[in-house]
Coordinates of C-alpha atoms in Angstrom, one line a residue:
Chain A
X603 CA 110.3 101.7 48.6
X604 CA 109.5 101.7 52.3
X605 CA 111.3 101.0 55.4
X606 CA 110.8 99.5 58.4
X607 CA 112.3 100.3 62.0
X608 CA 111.5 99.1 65.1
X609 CA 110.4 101.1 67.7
X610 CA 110.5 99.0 70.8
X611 CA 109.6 95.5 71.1
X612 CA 106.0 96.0 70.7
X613 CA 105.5 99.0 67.5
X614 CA 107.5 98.7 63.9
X615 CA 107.7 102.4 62.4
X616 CA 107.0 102.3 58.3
X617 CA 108.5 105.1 56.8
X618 CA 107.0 106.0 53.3
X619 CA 109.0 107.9 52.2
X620 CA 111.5 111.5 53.0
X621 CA 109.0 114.0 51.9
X622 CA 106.0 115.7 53.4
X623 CA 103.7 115.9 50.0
X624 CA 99.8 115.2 48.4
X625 CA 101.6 111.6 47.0
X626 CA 103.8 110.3 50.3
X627 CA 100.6 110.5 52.2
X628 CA 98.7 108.7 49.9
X629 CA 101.3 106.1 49.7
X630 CA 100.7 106.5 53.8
X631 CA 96.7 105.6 53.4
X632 CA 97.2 103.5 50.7
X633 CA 99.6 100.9 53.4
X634 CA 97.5 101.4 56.0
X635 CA 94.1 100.2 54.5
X636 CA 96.3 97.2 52.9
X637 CA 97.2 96.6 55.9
X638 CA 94.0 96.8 57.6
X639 CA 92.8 94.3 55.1
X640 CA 94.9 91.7 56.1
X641 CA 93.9 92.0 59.6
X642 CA 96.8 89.8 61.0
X643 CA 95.9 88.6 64.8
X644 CA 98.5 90.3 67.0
X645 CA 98.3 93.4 65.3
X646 CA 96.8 95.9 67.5
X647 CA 96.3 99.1 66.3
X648 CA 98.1 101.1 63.1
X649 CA 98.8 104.8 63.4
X650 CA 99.2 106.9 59.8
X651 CA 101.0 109.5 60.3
X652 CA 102.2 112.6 57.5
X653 CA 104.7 110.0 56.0
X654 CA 105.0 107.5 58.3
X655 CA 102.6 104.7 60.1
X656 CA 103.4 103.0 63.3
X657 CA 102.2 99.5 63.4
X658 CA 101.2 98.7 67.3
X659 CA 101.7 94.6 67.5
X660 CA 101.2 92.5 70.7
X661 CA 104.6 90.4 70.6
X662 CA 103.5 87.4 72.6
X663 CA 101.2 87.2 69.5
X664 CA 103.3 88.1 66.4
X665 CA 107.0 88.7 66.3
X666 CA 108.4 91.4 64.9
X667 CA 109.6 89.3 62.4
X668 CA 106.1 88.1 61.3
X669 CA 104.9 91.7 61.4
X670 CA 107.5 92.9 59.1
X671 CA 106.7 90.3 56.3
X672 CA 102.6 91.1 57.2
X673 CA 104.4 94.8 56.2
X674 CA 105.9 93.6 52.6
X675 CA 103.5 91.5 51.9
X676 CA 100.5 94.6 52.3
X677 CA 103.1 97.0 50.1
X678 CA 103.0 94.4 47.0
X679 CA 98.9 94.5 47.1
X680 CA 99.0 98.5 47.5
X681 CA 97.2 98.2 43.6
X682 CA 94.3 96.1 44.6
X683 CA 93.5 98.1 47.9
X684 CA 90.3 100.1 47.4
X685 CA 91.0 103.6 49.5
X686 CA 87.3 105.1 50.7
X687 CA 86.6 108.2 48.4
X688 CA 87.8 111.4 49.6
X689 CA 85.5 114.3 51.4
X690 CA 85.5 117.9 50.9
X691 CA 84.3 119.4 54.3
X692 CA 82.7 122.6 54.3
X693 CA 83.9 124.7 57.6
X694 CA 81.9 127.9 58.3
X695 CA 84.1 130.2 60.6
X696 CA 83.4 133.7 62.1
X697 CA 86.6 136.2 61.0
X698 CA 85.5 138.7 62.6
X699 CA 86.0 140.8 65.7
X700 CA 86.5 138.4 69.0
X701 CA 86.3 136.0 67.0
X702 CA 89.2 136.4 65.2
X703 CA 91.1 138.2 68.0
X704 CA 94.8 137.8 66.4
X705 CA 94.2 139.0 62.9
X706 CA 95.0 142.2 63.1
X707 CA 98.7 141.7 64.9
X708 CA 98.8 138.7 61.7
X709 CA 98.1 141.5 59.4
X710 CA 100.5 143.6 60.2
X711 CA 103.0 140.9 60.5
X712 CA 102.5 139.7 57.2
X713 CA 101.5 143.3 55.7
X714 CA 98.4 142.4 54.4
X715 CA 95.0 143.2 55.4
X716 CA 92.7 141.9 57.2
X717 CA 90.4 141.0 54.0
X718 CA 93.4 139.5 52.0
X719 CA 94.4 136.9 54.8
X720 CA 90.8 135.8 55.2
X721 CA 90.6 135.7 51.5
X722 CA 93.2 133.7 51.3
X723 CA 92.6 131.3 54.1
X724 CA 89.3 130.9 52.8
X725 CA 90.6 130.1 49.1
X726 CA 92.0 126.7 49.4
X727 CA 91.1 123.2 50.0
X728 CA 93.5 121.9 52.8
X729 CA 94.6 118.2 53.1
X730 CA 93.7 116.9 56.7
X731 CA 97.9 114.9 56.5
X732 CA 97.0 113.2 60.0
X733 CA 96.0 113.7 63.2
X734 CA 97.7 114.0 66.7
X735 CA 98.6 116.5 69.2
X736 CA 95.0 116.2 71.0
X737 CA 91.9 114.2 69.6
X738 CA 90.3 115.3 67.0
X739 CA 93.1 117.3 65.6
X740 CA 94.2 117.7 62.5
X741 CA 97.5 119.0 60.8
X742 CA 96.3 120.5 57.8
X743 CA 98.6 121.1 54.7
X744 CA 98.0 123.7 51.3
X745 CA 97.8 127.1 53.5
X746 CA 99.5 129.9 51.4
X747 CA 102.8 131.2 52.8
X748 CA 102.0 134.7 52.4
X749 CA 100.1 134.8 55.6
X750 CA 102.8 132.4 57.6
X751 CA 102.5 134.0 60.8
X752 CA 104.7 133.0 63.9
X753 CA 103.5 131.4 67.2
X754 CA 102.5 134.1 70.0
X755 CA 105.5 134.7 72.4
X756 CA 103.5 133.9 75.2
X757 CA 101.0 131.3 75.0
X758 CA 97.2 132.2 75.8
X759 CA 95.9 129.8 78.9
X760 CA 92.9 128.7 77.7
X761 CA 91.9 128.8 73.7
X762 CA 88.5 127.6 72.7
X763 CA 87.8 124.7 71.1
X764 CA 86.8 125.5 67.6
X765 CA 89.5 128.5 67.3
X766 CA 90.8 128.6 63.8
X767 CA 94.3 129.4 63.9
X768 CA 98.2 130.3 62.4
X769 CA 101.4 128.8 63.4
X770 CA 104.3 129.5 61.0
X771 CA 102.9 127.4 57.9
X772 CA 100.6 125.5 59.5
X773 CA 96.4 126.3 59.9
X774 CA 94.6 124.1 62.1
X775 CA 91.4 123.8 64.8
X776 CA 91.6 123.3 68.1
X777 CA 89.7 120.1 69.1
X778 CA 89.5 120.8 73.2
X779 CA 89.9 123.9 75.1
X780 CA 93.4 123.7 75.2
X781 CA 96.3 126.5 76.4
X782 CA 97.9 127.3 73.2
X783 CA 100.4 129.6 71.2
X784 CA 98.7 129.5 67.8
X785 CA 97.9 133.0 66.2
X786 CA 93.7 132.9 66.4
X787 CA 92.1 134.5 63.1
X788 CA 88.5 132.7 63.1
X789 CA 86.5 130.1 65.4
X790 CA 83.9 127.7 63.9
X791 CA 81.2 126.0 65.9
X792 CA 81.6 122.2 64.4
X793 CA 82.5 119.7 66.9
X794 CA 85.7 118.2 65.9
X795 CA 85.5 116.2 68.6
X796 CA 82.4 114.5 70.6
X797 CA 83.2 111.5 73.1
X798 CA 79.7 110.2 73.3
X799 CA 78.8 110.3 69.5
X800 CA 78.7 106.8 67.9
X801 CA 81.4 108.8 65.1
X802 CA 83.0 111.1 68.3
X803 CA 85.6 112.1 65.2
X804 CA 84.6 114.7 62.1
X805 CA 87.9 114.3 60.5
X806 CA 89.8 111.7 58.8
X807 CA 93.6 111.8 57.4
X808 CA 92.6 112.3 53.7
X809 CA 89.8 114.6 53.9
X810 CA 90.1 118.2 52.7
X811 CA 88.5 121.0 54.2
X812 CA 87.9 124.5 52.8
X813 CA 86.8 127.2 55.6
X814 CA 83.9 129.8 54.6
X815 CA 83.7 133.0 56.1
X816 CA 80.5 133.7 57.4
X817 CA 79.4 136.4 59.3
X818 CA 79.0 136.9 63.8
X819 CA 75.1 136.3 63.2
X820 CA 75.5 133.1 61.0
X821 CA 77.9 131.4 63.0
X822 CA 75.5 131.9 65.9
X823 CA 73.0 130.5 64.4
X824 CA 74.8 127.6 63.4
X825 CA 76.1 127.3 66.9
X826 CA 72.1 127.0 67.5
X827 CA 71.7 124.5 65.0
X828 CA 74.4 122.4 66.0
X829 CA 72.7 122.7 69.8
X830 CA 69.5 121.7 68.9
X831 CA 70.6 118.9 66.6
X832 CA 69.5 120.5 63.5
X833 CA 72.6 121.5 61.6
X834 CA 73.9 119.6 58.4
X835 CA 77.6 120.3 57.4
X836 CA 77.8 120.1 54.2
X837 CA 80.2 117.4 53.0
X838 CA 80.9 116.4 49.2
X839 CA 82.8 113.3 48.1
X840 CA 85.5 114.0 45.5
Chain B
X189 CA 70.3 91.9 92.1
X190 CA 71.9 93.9 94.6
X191 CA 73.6 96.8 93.5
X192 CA 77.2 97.0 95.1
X193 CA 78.9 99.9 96.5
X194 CA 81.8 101.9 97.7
X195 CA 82.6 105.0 98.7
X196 CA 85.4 107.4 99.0
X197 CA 85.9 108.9 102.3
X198 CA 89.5 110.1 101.6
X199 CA 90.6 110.7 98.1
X200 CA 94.6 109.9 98.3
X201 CA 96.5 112.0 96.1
X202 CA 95.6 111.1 92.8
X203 CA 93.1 108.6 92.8
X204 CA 91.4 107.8 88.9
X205 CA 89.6 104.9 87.5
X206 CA 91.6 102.9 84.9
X207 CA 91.1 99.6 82.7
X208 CA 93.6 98.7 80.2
X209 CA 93.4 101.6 77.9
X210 CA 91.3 102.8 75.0
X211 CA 92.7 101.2 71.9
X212 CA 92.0 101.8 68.5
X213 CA 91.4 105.8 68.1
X214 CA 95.3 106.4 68.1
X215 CA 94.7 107.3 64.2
X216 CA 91.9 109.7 65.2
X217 CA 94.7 111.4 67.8
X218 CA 92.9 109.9 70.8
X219 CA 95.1 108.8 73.4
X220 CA 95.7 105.4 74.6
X221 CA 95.6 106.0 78.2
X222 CA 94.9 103.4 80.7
X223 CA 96.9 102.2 84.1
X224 CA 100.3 103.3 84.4
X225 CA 101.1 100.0 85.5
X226 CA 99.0 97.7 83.0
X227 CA 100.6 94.4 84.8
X228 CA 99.5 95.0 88.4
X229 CA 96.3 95.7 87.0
X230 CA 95.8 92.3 85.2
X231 CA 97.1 90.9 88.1
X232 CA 94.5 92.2 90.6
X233 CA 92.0 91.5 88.0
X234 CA 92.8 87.2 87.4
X235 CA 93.2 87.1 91.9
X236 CA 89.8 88.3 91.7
X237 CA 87.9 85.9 88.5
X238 CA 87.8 89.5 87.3
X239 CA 87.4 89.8 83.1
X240 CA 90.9 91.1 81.6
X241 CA 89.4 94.6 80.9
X242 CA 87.4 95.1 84.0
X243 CA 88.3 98.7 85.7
X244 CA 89.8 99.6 88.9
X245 CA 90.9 102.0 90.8
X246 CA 95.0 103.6 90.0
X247 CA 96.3 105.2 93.5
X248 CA 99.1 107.3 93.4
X249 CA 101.7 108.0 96.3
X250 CA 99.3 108.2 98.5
X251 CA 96.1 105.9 99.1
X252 CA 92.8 106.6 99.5
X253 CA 90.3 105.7 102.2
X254 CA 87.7 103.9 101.0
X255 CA 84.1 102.5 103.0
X256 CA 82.3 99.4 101.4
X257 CA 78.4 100.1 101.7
X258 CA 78.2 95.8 100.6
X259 CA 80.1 93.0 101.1
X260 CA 82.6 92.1 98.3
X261 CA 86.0 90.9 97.1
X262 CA 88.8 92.8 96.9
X263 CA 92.5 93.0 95.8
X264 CA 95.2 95.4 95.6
X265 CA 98.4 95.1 93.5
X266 CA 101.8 97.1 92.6
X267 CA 102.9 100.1 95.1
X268 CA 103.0 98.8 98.6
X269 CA 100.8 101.9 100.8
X270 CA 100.4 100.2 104.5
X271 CA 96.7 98.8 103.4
X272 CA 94.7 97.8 106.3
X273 CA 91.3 96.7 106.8
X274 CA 89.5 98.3 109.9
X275 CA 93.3 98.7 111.2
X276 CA 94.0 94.9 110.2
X277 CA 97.2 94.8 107.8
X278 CA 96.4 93.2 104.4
X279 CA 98.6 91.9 101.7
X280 CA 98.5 93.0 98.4
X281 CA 98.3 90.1 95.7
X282 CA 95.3 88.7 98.0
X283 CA 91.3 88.1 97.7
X284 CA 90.2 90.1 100.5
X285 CA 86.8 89.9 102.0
X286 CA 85.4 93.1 103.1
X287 CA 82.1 93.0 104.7
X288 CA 79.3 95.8 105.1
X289 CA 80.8 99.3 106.6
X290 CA 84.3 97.8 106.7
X291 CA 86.4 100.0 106.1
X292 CA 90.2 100.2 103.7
X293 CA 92.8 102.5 104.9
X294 CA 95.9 103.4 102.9
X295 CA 98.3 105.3 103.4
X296 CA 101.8 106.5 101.8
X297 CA 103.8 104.0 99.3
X298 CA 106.5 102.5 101.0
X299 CA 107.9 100.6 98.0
X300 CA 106.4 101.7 94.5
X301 CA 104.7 104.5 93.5
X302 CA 100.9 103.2 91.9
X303 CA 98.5 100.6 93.5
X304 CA 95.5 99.3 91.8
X305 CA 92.8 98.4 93.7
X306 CA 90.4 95.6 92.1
X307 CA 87.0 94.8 93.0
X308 CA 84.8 91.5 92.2
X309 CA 83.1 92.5 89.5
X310 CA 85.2 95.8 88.1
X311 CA 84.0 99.1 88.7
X312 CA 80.9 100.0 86.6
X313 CA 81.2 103.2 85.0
X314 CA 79.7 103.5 81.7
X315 CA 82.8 102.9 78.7
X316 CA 83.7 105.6 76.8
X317 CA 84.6 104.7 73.3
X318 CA 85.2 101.5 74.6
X319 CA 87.2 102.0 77.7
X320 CA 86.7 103.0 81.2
X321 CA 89.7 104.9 81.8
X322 CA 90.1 108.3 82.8
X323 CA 91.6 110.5 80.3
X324 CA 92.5 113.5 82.8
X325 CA 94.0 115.9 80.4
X326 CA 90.3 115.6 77.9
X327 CA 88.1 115.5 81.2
X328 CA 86.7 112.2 79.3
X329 CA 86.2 108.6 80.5
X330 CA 85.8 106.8 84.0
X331 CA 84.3 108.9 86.8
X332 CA 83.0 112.2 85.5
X333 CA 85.9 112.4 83.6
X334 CA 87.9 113.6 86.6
X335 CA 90.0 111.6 89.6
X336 CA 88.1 110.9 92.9
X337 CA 87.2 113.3 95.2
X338 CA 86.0 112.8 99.4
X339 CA 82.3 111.7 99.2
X340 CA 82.2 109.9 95.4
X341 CA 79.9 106.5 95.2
X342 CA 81.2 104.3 92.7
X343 CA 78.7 101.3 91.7
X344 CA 80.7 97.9 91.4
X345 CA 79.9 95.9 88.3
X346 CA 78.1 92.1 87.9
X347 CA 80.6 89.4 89.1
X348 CA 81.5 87.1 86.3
X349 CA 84.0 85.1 88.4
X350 CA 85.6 83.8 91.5
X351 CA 88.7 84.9 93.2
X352 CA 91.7 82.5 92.6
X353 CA 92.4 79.6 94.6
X354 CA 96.0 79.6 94.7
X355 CA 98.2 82.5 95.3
X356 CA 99.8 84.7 93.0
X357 CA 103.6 83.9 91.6
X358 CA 105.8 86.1 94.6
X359 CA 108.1 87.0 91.4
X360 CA 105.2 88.3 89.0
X361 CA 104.1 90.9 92.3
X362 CA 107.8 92.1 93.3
X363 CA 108.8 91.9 89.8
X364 CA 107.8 95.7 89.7
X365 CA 110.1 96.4 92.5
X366 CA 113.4 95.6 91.1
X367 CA 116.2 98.7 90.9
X368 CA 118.2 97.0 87.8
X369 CA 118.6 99.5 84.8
X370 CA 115.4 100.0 82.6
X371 CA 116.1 97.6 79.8
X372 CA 115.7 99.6 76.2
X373 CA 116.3 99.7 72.8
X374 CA 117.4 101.9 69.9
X375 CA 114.6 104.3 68.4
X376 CA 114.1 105.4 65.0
X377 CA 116.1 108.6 64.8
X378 CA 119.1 106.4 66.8
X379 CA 120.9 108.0 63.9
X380 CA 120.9 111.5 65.0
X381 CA 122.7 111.1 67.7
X382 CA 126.4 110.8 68.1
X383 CA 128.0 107.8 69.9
X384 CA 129.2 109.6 72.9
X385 CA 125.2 110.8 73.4
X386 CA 123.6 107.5 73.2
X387 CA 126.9 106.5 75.6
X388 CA 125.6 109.0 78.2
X389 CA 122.2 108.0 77.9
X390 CA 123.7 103.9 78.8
X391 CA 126.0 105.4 81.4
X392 CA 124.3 108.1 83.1
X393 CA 121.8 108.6 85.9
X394 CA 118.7 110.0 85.8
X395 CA 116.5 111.8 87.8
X396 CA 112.7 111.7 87.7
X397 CA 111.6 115.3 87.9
X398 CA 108.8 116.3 90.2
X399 CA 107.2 117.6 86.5
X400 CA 106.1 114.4 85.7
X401 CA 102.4 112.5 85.4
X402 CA 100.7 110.1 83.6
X403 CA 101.5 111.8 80.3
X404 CA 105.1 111.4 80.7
X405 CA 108.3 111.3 83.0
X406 CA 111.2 114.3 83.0
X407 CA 114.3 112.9 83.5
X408 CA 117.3 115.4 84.8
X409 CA 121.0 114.1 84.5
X410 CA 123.5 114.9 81.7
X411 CA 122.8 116.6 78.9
X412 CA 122.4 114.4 75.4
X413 CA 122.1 116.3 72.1
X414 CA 121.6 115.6 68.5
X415 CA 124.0 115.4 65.9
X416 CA 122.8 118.4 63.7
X417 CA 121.2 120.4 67.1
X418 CA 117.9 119.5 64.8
X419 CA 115.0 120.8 67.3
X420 CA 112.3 118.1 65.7
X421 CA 111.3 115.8 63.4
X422 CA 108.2 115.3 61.4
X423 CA 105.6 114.7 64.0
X424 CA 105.5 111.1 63.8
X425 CA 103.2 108.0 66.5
X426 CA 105.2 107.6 70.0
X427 CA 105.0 104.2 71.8
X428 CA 104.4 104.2 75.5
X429 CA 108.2 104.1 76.6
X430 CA 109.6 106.3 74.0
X431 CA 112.5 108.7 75.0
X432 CA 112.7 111.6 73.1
X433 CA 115.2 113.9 73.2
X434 CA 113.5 117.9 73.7
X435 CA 116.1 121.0 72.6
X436 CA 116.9 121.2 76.3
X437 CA 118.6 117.8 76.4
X438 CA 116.8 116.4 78.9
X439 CA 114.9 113.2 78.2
X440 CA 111.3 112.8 78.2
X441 CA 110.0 109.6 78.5
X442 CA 106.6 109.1 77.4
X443 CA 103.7 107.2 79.7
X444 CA 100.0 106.3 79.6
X445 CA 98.4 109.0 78.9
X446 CA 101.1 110.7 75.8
X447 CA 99.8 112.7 72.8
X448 CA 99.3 110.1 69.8
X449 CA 102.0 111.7 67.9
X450 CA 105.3 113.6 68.9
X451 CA 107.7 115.9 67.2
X452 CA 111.3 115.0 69.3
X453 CA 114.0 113.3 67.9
X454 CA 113.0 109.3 69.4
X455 CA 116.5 108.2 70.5
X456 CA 115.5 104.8 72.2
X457 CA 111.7 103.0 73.4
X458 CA 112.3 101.1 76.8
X459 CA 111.4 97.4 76.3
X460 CA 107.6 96.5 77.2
X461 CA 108.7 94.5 80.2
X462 CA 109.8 97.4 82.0
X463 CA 107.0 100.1 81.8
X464 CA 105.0 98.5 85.0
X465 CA 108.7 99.3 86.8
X466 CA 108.8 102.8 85.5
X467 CA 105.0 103.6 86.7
X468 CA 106.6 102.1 90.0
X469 CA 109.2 105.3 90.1
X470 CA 108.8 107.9 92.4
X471 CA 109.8 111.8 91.5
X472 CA 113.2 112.1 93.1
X473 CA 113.9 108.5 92.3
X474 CA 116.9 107.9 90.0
X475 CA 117.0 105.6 87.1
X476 CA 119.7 104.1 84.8
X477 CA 119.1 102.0 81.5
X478 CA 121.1 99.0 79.7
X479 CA 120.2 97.7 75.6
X480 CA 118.5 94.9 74.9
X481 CA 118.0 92.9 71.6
X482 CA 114.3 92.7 70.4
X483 CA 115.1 89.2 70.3
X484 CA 115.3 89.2 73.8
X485 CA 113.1 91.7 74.2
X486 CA 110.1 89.9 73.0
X487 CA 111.4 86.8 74.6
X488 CA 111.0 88.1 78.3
X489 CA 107.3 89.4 76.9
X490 CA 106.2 85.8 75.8
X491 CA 108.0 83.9 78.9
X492 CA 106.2 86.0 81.4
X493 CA 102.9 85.4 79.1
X494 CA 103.3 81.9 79.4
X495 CA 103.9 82.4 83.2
X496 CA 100.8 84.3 83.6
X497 CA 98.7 82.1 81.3
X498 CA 99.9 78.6 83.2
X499 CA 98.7 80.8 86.8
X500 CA 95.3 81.6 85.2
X501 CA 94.7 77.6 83.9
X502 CA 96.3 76.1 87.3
X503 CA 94.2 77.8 89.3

């Protein structure tokens, strides 16, 4: 059973449910492609989030009243809405040395070593939940607690875009060159983000990604690849 | 086919181009962006024949100087800044004329705090994922991705209209101006706060801090706090206008140029009516706020619609 709250005269906040989990979220995707099927005039832009969607909704158009029955009427078709096929991206990161210049303080803060936390950041398939914080960015869900790691104390100015990185439970990539408290272990080459590109976004809220450890010279000459515009990620539906 | 001109001989303080945001990549984490003050840009836009989405130019405290290498239309709306042709005072809501090497001079805002500047035609830098705003923070959109510095060209776009005949509605320009509270309305964690918070955030002043921009506004005045002293919630989408309540206490009130998402406690979102009069505030300004219904809400929304819409057909 959802709920709906207003926030502000012009957004109405679906909640999906209490719970940050694999189902909630689905329920999340499952509303918001109803509800991009119905594609109401007024309705401007809808936001999924981990288990929640804001609705954006023009109100000189639609009222909220209107856009709350657009809402209940989209949650009794959630069966017949078709949800695109999931993708399993495969994200080749550099562990090693500067590229990874945090995972030796993460290993001793977690008392593992340096092979076990790649090993087991490298072992599962995490769920892209949403994405905010900066474009392109996704908060990523399924990393194993073992090597929860907290923030750095003191934030680093500048960390790369493409840095792989800890903060407490979470794993993510940065999408931008951004300052940044995150514990780095890894950096990848892949574009999350790319303004002029007719796609400018790699991920979707949905996808899962599983990172590969590959080794300095690899990732530089996938870096090449990627340059020269000859690079395929590789990317299975599932 | 001429191609139209300017250039910037003086900068101002913050000068960007801006259009009316970049919508539909909020789900991708992409932010909306746009003019602080979206009305004052549609209205220098219509005085001009200008289409709704054409870009201009978002000055901030300060104006810029500005040299027109062709003739062409102009307008300014929102923050008054002392504008002058070649030293001739002009009024903002007005198609202006500038000829060939005239020159606009601005200077600080004596009532507001952002003027757009409008030219026939919008300014024509290419769109970036279908807007020609300046995202600062991502260094994407507008000019080079950056605001304007001494000695930038900007190219004016192809006129598709003519400037108004009639003047604009004195209460649509001043509207901006007014000093009553910020009208707003309860957000979705409302809940965790106490009574005697969301009293203090009704009866108290605020501050704008000097440690506020495009992204969002500081406000300094009495502390609020949650119920439970929860630091966050579940990052969740934040409306333009939503006040969040931070671990310090101290609201943050979220503008043009916010994340997509946010992780504060959302104790109230300020009614869309009023965000062109908060991107009118100057740091060091205070501010109060009173509740509205979303009936009424939405009502003031579709009354000054009609208003707007009547100007644009009566012209």
């Amino acid at each position: 059973m959802i709920t709906l709250f207003p926030a502000g005269d012009s957004a109405m906040l679906i909640k999906a449910g209490n719970d940050i989990s694999p189902e909630t979220n689905y329920l999340v995707r499952q509303l918001l492609f109803a509800l991009l099927k119905s594609s109401t005039p007024g309705i401007i832009e809808i936001v999924p989030a981990y288990n929640e969607l804001m609705v954006y909704y023009d109100p000189t158009v639609i009222n909220y009243k209107e856009v709350s029955g657009t809402i209940h009427d989209a949650e009794k078709q959630l069966s017949d809405v078709e949800i695109p096929a999931g993708r399993l991206l495969k994200i080749p990161v550099c562990y090693e040395d500067e590229y990874g210049p945090d995972l030796p303080f993460v290993a001793s803060a977690v008392n593992l070593s340096i092979d076990e936390i790649v090993k087991s950041h490298t072992s599962q398939n995490y769920l892209v939940y949403m994405l905010g914080f900066a474009p392109g960015f996704p908060y990523l869900g399924g990393m194993d607690k073992r090597i929860a790691c907290e923030r750095k104390e003191t934030p680093r100015i500048r960390i790369p875009a493409g840095s792989v990185g800890i903060a407490g439970e979470q794993t993510g990539i940065y999408s931008l060159d951004s300052p940044g408290g995150w514990q780095i272990i890894g950096w990848t080459p892949i574009p999350l983000f790319s303004p002029l590109a007719k796609n400018p976004f790699l991920l979707q809220q949905g996808d899962r990604i599983k990172f590969v450890a590959v080794s300095k010279d690899e990732i530089l000459s996938v870096k090449n690849k990627i340059e020269t515009g000859n690079y395929q990620l590789h990317i299975e539906m599932i | 086919m001429t191609v139209r001109k300017v250039k910037i001989l003086k900068s101002g303080m913050l000068t960007s181009v801006q259009d009316s945001g970049r919508i539909g990549f909020q789900s991708s984490g992409m932010p909306v962006g746009g003019a602080m003050d979206n009305l004052s840009l549609r209205l220098a836009n219509i005085v001009l024949g200008n289409t709704a989405d054409a870009a201009c130019l978002e000055v901030t405290l300060a104006g810029p100087e500005i040299l027109f290498e062709k003739q062409t239309h102009f307008c300014i709306c929102g923050a008054e800044m002392q504008a002058k042709l070649n030293d001739t005072p002009i009024e903002n809501g007005k198609a202006i004329w500038a000829k060939k090497n005239d020159i606009l001079k601005m200077s600080f805002a004596s009532k507001g705090c952002r003027a757009y500047i409008a030219f026939s035609g919008g300014i024509n830098v290419k769109p970036i994922m279908g807007s020609r705003s300046t995202f600062l923070a991502g260094k994407i959109g507008g000019f080079k991705g950056r605001q304007l510095k001494t000695g930038d060209v900007l190219t004016l776009g192809q006129i598709t209209g003519k400037p108004m005949q009639k003047n604009l509605h004195d209460d649509l320009l001043n509207s901006i101006f007014s000093n009553k509270p910020i009208k707003i309305l309860p957000g979705p964690e409302i809940k965790s706060f106490a009574s005697d918070a969301i009293k203090k955030l009704l009866s108290g002043t605020f501050t704008l801090s000097p440690d506020s921009n495009r992204m969002g506004y500081r406000l300094t005045g009495e502390k609020i706090s949650t119920k439970t002293n929860k630091k966050g919630i579940v990052s969740s989408p934040v409306p333009m206008g939503c006040i969040q309540i931070p671990p310090d206490g101290q609201p943050l009130l979220l503008m043009a140029d916010r994340q997509t998402t946010g992780g504060y406690p959302r104790i109230a979102v300020a009614a869309t009516i009023d965000l062109p009069r908060l991107a009118q505030i100057k740091p060091g300004d205070q501010l109060c706020f009173e509740e509205i219904s979303l009936d009424e809400a939405q009502k003031f929304l579709q009354e000054r619609e009609k208003i707007i819409r009547e100007m644009i057909r009566n012209q």
